[in-house]
Amino acid sequence: MTIRVVEHEGGWLQVDIRVRLPDGTRYRERLKAPVQSKSAARRWAEERERYLALNGPKQPKKEVPTLEDFESRFISEHVEANQLKPSTAASYKSRLKLHIRPALGRLRLDEIDKQSEQRLKAAMKQFDPGTINDTLAVLSRLLNCAAEWGVIGSAPRFAKLKTRQTEIEFFDFDDFERLVDGARKVDPAVLAFVLLAGQAGLRRGEIIALDLTDADFRRGQLTIARSDWYGQIGTTKGGKTRRVPMTKRLTAALQAIRHLRGPRMLYQRNGEPVSENTLRSWLERAERAGGLSVTGHIHQLRHTFCSHLAMRGAPAKAIQELAGHADLSTTMRYMHLSPGSLNQAIRLLEQRDPVGGNSGATKAEEKRN
């Protein structure tokens, strides 16, 4: 540690302090002394040196932005920079605009804490727990980015609300056949749509984005690589390409609608590509023609695909890969439909040991004897 006092023209004094900080790093500080004599300047510098050795240099306090001021940076430098899916980006922006900004927008980022979490939950009390949890996830992502970028020291952790698992609705085997018959009566394209969702498990966006070249009739399989979101084409929900074998009647239905209108698999009669509204209308017409209750619930067809596989004994891992579930827990929601799954599990306990093998207890007894 060294101190030098330097006199400059004009009569003012500068102190030059070199010191080792508490973390072991060497630090140099040159300051104008607030006194006139060299002896007083040295005494002042010695006090400053002791302070630095114990506490380190005082850091200038950062100006922490409010949430609403930081939001645009979060959108441009995280959401857009990382090219999040259009649907994900829209969800982030919507939750920020409708829920997070009205409740917490005027708070500085370093003021957002557990109490702020409760304020947001209270403001959204009319929404279901899943919606609130998704909104908290967006807020958490924003604050984590702020922490990673050095805007705040750390981000708080939020507690999710408990969600109640809803009952899965699907067409049973008889009703699905009635739906297929109804679709056949309406239009060949409607039949292809019902089978793409109900016998291949495609999501609505994946059906809209499906190209003619995605159907490999020689191998008998579909390649699912893209998804549509209000006219914007991106990756599938899990971000992965999957391949799904086609049933014979799906193969026949797709071969029956081959056309030269454009690259997409499905088009409306006016030559325009199909949309979510088109598919909903097609499903309602098929339900009506099949003598079923009219719901227009497109995703119910995907539930039907997974449920029928489980009911016919398909392994959970196979269903997960065919449906493109990112998490096996999603697939497990269908497995209670698997025939005799619980009984089969218990029966495993009644199986005899393999020939020539002994149980752990038997081996222990032999050792004692």
mmCIF file of C-alpha atoms in Angstrom, residues 214-223 243-248 251:
data_model
loop_
_atom_site.group_PDB
_atom_site.id
_atom_site.type_symbol
_atom_site.label_atom_id
_atom_site.label_comp_id
_atom_site.label_asym_id
_atom_site.label_seq_id
_atom_site.Cartn_x
_atom_site.Cartn_y
_atom_site.Cartn_z
ATOM 1 C CA ASP A 214 -44.543 -34.236 -46.249
ATOM 2 C CA ALA A 215 -46.505 -37.374 -47.174
ATOM 3 C CA ASP A 216 -44.194 -40.224 -48.202
ATOM 4 C CA PHE A 217 -46.545 -42.781 -49.729
ATOM 5 C CA ARG A 218 -43.712 -45.191 -50.533
ATOM 6 C CA ARG A 219 -42.694 -45.434 -46.870
ATOM 7 C CA GLY A 220 -46.220 -44.837 -45.618
ATOM 8 C CA GLN A 221 -45.338 -42.017 -43.238
ATOM 9 C CA LEU A 222 -45.848 -38.302 -42.598
ATOM 10 C CA THR A 223 -43.077 -35.874 -41.691
ATOM 11 C CA ARG A 243 -42.428 -38.960 -38.350
ATOM 12 C CA VAL A 244 -45.774 -40.687 -38.016
ATOM 13 C CA PRO A 245 -46.740 -43.879 -39.891
ATOM 14 C CA MET A 246 -50.012 -43.528 -41.812
ATOM 15 C CA THR A 247 -53.003 -45.836 -41.451
ATOM 16 C CA LYS A 248 -54.338 -47.343 -44.667
ATOM 17 C CA THR A 251 -53.107 -42.944 -46.940
#
